[in-house]
mmCIF file of C-alpha atoms and ligand atoms in Angstrom:
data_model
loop_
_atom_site.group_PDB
_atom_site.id
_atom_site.type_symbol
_atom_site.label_atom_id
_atom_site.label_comp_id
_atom_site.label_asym_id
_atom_site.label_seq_id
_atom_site.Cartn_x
_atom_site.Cartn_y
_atom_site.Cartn_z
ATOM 1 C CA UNK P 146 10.276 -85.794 -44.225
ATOM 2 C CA UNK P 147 9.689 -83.433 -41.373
ATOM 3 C CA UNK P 148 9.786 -85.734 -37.327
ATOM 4 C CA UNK P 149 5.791 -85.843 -37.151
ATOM 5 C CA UNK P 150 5.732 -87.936 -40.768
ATOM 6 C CA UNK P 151 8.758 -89.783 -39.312
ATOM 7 C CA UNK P 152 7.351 -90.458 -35.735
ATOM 8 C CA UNK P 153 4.347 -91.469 -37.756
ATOM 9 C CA UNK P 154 6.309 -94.186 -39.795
ATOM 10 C CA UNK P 155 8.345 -95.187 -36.492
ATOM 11 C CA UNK P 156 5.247 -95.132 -34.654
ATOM 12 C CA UNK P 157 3.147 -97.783 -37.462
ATOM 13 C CA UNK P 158 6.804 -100.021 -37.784
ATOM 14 C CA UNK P 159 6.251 -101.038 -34.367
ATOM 15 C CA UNK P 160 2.477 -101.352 -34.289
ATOM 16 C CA UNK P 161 3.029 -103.907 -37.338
ATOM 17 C CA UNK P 162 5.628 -105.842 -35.819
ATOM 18 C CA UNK P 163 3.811 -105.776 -32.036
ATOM 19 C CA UNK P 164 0.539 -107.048 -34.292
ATOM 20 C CA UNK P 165 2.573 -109.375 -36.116
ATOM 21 C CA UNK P 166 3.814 -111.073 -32.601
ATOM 22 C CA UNK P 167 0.169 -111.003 -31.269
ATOM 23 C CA UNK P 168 1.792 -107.844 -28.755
ATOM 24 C CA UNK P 169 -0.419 -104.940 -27.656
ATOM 25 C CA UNK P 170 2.029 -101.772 -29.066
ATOM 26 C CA UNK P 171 1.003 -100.052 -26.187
ATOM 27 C CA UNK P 172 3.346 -102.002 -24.069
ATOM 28 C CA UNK P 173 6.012 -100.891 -25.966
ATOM 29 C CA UNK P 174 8.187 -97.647 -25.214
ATOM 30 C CA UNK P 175 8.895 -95.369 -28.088
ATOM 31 C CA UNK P 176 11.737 -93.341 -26.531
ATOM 32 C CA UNK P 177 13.222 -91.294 -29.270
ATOM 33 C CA UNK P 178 16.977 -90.944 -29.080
ATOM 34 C CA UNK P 179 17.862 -86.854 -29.465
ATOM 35 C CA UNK P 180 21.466 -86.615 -28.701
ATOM 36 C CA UNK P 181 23.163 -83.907 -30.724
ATOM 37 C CA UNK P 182 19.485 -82.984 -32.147
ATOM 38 C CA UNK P 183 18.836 -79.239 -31.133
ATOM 39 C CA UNK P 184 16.121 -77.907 -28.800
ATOM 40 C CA UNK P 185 13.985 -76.830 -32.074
ATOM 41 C CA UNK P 186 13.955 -80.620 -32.937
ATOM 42 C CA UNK P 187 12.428 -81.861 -29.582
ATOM 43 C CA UNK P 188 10.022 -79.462 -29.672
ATOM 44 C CA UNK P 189 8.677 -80.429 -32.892
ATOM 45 C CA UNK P 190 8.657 -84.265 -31.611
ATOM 46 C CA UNK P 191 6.834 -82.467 -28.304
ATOM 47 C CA UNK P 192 4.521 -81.241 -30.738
ATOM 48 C CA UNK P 193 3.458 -84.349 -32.930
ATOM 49 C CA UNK P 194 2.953 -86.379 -29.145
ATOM 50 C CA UNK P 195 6.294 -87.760 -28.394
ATOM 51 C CA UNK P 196 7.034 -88.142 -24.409
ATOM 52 C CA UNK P 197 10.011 -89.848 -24.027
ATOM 53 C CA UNK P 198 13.448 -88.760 -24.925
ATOM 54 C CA UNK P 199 16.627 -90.639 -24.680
ATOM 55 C CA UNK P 200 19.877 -88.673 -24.431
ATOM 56 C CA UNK P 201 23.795 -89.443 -23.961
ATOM 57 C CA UNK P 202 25.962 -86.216 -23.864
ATOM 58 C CA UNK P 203 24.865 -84.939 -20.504
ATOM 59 C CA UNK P 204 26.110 -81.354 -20.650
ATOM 60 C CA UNK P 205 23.538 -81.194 -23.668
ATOM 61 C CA UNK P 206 21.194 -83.187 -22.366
ATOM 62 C CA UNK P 207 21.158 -80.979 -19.229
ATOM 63 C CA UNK P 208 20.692 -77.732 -21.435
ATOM 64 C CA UNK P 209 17.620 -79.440 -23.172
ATOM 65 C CA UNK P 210 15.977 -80.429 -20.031
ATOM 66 C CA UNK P 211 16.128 -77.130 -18.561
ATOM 67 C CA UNK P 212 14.839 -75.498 -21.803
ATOM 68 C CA UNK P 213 11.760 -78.154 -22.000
ATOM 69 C CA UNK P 214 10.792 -78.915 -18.474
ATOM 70 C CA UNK P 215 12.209 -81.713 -16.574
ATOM 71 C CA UNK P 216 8.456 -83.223 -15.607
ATOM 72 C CA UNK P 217 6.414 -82.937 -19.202
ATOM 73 C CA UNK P 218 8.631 -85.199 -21.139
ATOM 74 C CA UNK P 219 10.240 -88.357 -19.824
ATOM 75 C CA UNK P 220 14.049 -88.411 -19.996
ATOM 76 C CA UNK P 221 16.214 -91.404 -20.231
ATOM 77 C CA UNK P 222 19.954 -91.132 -19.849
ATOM 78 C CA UNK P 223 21.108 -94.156 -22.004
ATOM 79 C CA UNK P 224 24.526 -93.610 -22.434
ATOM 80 C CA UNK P 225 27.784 -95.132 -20.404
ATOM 81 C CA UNK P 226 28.016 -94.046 -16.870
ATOM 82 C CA UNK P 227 30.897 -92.753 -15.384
ATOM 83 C CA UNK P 228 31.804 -91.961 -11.519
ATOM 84 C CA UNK P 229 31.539 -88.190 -12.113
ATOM 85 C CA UNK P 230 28.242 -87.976 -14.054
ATOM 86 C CA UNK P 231 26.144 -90.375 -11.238
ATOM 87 C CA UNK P 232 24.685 -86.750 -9.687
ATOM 88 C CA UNK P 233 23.656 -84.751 -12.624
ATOM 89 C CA UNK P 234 21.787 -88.173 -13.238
ATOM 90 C CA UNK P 235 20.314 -88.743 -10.532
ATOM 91 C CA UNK P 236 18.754 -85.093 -10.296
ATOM 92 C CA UNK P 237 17.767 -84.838 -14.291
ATOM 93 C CA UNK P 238 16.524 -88.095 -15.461
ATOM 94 C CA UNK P 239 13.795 -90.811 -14.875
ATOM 95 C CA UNK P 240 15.714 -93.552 -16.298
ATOM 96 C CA UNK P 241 19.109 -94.992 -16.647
ATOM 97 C CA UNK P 242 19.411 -97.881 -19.320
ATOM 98 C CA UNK P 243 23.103 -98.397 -19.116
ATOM 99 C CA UNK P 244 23.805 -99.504 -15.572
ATOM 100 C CA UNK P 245 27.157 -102.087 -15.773
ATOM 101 C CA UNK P 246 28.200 -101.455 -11.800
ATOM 102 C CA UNK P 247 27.160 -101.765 -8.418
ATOM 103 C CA UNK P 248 29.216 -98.682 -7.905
ATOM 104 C CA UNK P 249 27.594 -96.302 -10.244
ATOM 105 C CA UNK P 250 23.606 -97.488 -8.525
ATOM 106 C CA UNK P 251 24.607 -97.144 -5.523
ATOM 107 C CA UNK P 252 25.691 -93.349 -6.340
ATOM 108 C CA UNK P 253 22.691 -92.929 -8.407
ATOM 109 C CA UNK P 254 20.664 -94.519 -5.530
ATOM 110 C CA UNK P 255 22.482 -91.933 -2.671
ATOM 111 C CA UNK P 256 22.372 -89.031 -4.847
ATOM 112 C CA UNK P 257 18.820 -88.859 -5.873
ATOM 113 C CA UNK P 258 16.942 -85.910 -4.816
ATOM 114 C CA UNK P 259 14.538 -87.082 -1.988
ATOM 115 C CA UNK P 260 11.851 -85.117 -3.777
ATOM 116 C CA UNK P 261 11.895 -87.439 -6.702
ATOM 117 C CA UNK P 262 10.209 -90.950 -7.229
ATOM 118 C CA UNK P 263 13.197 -93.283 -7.332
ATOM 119 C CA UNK P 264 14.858 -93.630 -10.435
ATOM 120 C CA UNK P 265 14.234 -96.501 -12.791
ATOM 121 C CA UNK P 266 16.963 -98.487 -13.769
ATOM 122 C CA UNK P 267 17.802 -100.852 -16.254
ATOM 123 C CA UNK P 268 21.441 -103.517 -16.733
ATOM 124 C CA UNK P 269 22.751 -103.203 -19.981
ATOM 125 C CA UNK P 270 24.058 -106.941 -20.401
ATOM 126 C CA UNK P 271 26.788 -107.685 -23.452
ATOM 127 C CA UNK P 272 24.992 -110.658 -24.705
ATOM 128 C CA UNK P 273 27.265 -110.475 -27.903
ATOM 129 C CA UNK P 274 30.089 -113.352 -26.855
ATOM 130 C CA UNK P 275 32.290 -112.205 -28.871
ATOM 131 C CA UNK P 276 32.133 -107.804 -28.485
ATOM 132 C CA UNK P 277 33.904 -106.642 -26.072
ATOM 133 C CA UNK P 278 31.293 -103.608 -25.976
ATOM 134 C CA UNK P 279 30.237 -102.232 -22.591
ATOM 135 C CA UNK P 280 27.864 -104.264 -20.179
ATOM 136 C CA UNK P 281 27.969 -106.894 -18.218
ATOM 137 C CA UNK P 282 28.049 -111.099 -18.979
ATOM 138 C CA UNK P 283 24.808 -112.450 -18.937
ATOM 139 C CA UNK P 284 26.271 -115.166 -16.194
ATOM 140 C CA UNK P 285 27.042 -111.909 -13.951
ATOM 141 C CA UNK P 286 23.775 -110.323 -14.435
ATOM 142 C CA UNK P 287 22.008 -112.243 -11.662
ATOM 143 C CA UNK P 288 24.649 -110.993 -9.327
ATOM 144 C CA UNK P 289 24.400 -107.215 -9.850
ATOM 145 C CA UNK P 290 20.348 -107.750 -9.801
ATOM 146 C CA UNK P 291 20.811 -108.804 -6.476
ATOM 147 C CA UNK P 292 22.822 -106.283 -5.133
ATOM 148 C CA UNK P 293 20.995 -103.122 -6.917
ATOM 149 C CA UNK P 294 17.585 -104.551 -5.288
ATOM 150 C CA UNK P 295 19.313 -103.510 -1.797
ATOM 151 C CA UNK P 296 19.692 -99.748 -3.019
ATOM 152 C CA UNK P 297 16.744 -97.642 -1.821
ATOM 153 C CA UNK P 298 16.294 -94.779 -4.354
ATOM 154 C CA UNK P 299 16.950 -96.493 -7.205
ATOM 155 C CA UNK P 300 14.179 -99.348 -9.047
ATOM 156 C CA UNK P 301 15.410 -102.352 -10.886
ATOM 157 C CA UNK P 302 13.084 -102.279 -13.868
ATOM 158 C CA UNK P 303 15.073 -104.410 -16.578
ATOM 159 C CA UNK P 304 17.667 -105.307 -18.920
ATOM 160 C CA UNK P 305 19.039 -103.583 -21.817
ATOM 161 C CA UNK P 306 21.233 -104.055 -24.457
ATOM 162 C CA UNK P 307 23.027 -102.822 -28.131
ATOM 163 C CA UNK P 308 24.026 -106.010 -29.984
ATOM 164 C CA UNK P 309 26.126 -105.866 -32.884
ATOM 165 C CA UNK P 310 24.455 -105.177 -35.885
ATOM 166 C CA UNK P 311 23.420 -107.910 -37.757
ATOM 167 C CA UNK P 312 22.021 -108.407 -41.035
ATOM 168 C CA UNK P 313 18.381 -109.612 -41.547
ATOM 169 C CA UNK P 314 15.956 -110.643 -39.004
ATOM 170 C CA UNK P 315 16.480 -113.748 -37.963
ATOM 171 C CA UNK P 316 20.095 -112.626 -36.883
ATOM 172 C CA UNK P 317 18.649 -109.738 -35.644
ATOM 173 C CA UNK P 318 16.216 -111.620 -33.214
ATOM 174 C CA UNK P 319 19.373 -113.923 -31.560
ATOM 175 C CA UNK P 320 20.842 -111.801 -29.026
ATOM 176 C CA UNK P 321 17.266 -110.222 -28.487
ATOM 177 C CA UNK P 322 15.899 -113.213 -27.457
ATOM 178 C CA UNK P 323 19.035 -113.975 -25.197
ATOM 179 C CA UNK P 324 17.970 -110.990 -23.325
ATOM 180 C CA UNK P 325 14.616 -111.800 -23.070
ATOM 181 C CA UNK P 326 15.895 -115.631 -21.812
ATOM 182 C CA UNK P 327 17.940 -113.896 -19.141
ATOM 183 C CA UNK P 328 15.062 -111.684 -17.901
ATOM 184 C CA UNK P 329 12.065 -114.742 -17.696
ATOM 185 C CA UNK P 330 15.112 -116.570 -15.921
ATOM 186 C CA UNK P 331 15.949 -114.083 -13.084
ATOM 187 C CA UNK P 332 11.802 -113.422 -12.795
ATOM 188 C CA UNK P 333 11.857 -117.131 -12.370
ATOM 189 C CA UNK P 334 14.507 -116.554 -9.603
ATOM 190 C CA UNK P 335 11.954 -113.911 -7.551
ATOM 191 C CA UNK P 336 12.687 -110.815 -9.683
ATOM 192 C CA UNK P 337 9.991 -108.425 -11.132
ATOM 193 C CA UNK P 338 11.662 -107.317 -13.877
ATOM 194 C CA UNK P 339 8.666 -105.502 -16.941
ATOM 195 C CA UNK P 340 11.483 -104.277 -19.473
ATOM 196 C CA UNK P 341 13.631 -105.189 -21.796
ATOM 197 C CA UNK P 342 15.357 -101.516 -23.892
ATOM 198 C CA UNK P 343 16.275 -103.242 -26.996
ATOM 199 C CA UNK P 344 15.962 -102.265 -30.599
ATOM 200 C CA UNK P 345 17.331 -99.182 -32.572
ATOM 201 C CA UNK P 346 16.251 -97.922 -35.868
ATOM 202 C CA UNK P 347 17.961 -100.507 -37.498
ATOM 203 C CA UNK P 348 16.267 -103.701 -35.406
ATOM 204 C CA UNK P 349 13.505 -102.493 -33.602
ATOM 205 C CA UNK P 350 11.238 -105.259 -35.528
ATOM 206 C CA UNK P 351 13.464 -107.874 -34.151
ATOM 207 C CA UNK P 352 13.907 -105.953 -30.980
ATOM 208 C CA UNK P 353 9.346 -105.991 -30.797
ATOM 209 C CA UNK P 354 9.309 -109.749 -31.871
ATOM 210 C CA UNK P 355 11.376 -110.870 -29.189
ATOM 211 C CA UNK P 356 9.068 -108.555 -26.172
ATOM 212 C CA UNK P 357 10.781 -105.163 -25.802
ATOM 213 C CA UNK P 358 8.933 -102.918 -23.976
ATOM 214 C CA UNK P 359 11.186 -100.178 -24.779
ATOM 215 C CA UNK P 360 12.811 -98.701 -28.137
ATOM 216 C CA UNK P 361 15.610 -96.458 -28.292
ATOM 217 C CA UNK P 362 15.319 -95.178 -32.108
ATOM 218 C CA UNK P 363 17.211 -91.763 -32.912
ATOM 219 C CA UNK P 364 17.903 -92.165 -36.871
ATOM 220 C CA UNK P 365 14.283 -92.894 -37.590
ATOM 221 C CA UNK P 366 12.452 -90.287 -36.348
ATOM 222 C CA UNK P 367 15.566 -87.570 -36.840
ATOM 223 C CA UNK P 368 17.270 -88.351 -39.953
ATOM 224 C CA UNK P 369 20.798 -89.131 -40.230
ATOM 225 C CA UNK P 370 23.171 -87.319 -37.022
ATOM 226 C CA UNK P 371 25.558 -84.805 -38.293
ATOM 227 C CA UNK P 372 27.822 -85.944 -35.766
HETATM 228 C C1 LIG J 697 22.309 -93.522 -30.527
HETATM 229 C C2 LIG J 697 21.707 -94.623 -29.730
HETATM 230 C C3 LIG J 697 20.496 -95.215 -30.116
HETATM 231 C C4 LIG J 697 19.743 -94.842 -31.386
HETATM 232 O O1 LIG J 697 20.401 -95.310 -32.514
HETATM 233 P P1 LIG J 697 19.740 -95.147 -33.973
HETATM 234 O O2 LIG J 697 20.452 -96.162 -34.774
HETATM 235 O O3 LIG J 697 20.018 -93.748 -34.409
HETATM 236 O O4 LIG J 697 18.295 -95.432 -33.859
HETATM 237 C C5 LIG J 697 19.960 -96.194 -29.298
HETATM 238 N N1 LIG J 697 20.577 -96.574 -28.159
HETATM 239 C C6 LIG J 697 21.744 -96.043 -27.764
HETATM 240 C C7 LIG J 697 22.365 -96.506 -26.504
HETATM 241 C C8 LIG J 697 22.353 -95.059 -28.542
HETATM 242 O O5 LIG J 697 23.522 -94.550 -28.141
#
């Protein structure tokens, strides 16, 4: 299958599971994940009306950006962040997904360019008890909110998380829907928060069910990394 018949197919999964949730799918995100896909690849997702791209090797991701424009598409750095990637960041991207530290948005925040909007932000929460995956506890999530919404160059927009995979959909929809909890809670507490990044090509059904507004999907609409 060449990416348009795949975006296609991505594209009607989550207008089927938005419909089947009584959600408009136009309030849902398709970012496709192209780490390790080649410039070519983008391109043809360019081509068949995809706008947001989600990336996590930022030397490549760089190299991409340059080649296709940093303004047309809509880049999302959704990998860890470490200390010594916070400027390359903050000048390349519109979004970061996987915020865990006050440090590293308060270096985003500082280092944006002043030419740019701020950048949008989202706190990728470990809502999986058990995984000791990156993120932080739901029960210090409130904390961080409140000290990111000091930070002038930077916009809270959400929560985000990568569960471990689970089999079937009603497993699938648990830790979704403890993300979605956590959100309506801190809104309830004066936040503003319109996004939830959850769902992957494996979940994104659950992921829609339980309100994302964004996807991350790479497999789907690529075919199977080579590394
Ligand atoms: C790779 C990646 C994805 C996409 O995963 P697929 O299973 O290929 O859809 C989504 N989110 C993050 C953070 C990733 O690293």
């Amino acid at each position: 299958m060449d990416i348009a018949a795949r975006l296609e197919a991505v594209r009607a999964r989550i207008a089927e599971a938005a419909a089947a949730h009584g959600r408009d799918a136009d309030d849902i995100t398709l970012v496709a994940v192209s780490k390790t896909q080649p410039t070519a690849r983008l391109t043809e997702a360019l081509e068949a009306g995809q706008r947001d791209f989600g990336e996590n090797y930022l030397q490549d991701a760089i190299a991409k950006i340059e080649q296709l424009g940093a303004h047309a598409p809509v880049w999302h750095f959704i990998g860890d962040i470490q200390s010594n990637k916070t400027r390359d960041i903050a000048a390349h991207f519109a979004w970061a997904h996987a915020v865990d530290r006050f440090k590293i948005a308060r270096r985003l925040s500082e280092q944006r360019p002043s030419g740019l909007a701020p950048l949008d932000l989202c706190i990728q929460v470990n809502v999986d008890d058990e995984a000791s995956k990156s993120g932080v506890a739901p029960a210090a999530t409130a904390e961080l909110a409140a000290q990111i919404a000091t930070l002038d160059n930077v916009r809270l927009r959400g929560l985000m998380t990568i569960p471990a995979p689970a089999e079937g959909l009603a497993a699938q929809r648990r830790p979704f829907a403890r993300l979605r909890e956590l959100r309506d809670a801190l809104n309830a507490d004066g936040f503003a928060l319109d996004t939830l990044s959850m769902g992957m090509s494996a979940d994104l059904e659950a992921a829609v069910a339980e309100g994302a507004t964004h996807v991350r999907v790479g497999t789907a609409v690529f075919g199977p990394r080579t590394r």
